[in-house]
GROMACS .gro file of C-alpha atoms in nm:
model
  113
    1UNK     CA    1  -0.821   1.678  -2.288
    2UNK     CA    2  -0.752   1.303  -2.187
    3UNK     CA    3  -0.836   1.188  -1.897
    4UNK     CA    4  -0.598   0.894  -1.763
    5UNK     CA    5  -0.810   0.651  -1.495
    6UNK     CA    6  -0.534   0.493  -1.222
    7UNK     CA    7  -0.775   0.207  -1.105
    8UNK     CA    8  -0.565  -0.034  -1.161
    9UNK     CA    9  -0.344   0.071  -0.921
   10UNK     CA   10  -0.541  -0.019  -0.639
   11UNK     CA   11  -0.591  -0.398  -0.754
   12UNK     CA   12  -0.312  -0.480  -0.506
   13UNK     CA   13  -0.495  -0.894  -0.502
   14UNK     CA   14  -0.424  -0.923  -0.849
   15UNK     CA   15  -0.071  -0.855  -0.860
   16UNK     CA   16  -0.011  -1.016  -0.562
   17UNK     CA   17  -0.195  -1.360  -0.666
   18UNK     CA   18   0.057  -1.327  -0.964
   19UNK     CA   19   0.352  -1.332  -0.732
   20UNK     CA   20   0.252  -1.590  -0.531
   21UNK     CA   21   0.225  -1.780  -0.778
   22UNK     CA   22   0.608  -1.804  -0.823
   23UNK     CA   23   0.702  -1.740  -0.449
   24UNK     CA   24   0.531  -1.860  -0.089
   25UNK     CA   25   0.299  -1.567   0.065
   26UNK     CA   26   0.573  -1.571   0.391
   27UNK     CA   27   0.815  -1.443   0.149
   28UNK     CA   28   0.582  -1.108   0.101
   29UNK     CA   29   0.639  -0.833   0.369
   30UNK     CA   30   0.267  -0.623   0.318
   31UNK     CA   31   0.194  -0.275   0.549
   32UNK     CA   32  -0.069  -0.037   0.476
   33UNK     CA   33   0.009   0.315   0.400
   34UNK     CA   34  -0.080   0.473   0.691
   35UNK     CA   35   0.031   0.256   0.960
   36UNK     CA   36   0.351   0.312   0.798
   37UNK     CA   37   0.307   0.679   0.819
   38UNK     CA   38   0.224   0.683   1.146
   39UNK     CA   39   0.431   0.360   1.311
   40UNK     CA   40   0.760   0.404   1.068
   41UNK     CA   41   1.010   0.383   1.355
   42UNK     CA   42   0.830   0.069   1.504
   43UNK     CA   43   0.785  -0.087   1.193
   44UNK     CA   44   1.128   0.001   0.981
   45UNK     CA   45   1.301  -0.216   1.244
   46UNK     CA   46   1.052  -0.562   1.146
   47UNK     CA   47   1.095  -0.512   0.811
   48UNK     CA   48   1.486  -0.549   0.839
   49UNK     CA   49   1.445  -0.819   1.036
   50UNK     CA   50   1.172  -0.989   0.779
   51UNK     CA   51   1.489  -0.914   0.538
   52UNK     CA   52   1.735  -1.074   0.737
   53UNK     CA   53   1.933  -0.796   0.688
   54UNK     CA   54   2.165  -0.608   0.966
   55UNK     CA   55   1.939  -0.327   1.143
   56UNK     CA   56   1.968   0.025   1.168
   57UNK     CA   57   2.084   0.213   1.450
   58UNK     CA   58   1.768   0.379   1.636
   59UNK     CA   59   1.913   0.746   1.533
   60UNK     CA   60   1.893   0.635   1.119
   61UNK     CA   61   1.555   0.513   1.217
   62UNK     CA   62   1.422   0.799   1.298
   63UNK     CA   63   1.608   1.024   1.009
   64UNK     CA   64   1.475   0.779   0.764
   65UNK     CA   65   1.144   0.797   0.891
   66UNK     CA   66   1.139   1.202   0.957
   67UNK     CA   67   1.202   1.211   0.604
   68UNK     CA   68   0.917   1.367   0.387
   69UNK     CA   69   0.825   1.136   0.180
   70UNK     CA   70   0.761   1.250  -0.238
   71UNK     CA   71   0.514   1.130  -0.490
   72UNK     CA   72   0.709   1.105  -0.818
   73UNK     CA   73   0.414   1.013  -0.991
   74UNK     CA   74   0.293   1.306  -1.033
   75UNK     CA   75   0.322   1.686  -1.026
   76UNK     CA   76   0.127   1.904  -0.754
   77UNK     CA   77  -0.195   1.766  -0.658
   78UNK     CA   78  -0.442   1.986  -0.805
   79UNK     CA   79  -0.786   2.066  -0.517
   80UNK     CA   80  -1.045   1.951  -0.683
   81UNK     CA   81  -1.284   1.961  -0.340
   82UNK     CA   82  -1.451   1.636  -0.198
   83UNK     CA   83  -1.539   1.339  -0.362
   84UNK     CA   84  -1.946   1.282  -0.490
   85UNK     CA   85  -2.112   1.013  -0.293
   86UNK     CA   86  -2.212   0.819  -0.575
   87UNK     CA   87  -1.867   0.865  -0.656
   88UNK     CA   88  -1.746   0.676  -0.339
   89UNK     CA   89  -2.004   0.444  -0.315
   90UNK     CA   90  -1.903   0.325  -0.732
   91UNK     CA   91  -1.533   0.312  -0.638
   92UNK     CA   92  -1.614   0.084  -0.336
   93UNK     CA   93  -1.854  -0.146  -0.495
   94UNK     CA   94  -1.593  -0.164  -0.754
   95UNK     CA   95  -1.250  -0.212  -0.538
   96UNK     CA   96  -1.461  -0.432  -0.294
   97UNK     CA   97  -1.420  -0.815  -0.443
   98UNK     CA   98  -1.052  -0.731  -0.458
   99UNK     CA   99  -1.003  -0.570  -0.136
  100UNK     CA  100  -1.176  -0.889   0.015
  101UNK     CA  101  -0.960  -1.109  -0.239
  102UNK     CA  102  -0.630  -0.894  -0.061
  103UNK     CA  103  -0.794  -1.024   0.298
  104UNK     CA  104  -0.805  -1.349   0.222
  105UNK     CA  105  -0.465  -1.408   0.064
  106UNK     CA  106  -0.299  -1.193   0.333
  107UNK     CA  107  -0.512  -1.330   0.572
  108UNK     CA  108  -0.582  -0.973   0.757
  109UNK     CA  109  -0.821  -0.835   0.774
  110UNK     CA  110  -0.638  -0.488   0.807
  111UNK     CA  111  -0.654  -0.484   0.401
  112UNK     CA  112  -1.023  -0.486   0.421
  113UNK     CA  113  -1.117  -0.126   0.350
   0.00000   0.00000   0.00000
């Protein structure tokens, strides 16, 4: 069996260093996972308005953000219990110079996890 790793996925700083290159950081709209989870309706509304485009209605706010929301990436998560703690502790010593690389280009310090 092959496994696949999806590390590179998290290097958000990288590919983000790569686009600003080409285009000012004010031109990037950023929002962590679960703020949008949790603050959809409050923050659908500034992203239209970072886009300049016309808003939605309150009511298609808040269908579009009681919508379940579907990982095509994959198929069903398979429960594979909790995570080792040397496990954690390697993934966070590893993500850590790019998670404080994502702070300092965003300048937030909401990125640094």
């Amino acid at each position: 069996m092959t496994l696949f790793t999806r590390l590179r996925l998290g290097l958000y700083s990288v590919y983000l260093v790569e686009w600003a290159r080409l285009y000012s950081i004010d031109h990037f709209g950023v929002i962590e996972v679960n703020e949008w989870k949790e603050f959809c309706t409050d923050i659908l509304p500034q992203i239209y308005d970072f886009l300049e485009v016309e808003e939605l209605s309150d009511d298609d706010i808040t269908r579009a953000c009681s919508r379940q929301t579907v990982d095509e990436s994959q198929e069903q998560p398979k429960q594979i219990g909790d995570m080792l703690p040397e496990s954690k502790t390697m993934l966070q010593e590893f993500y850590k110079p790019y998670n404080e690389m994502l702070v300092h280009v965003l300048g937030n310090e909401n990125f640094r996890w």
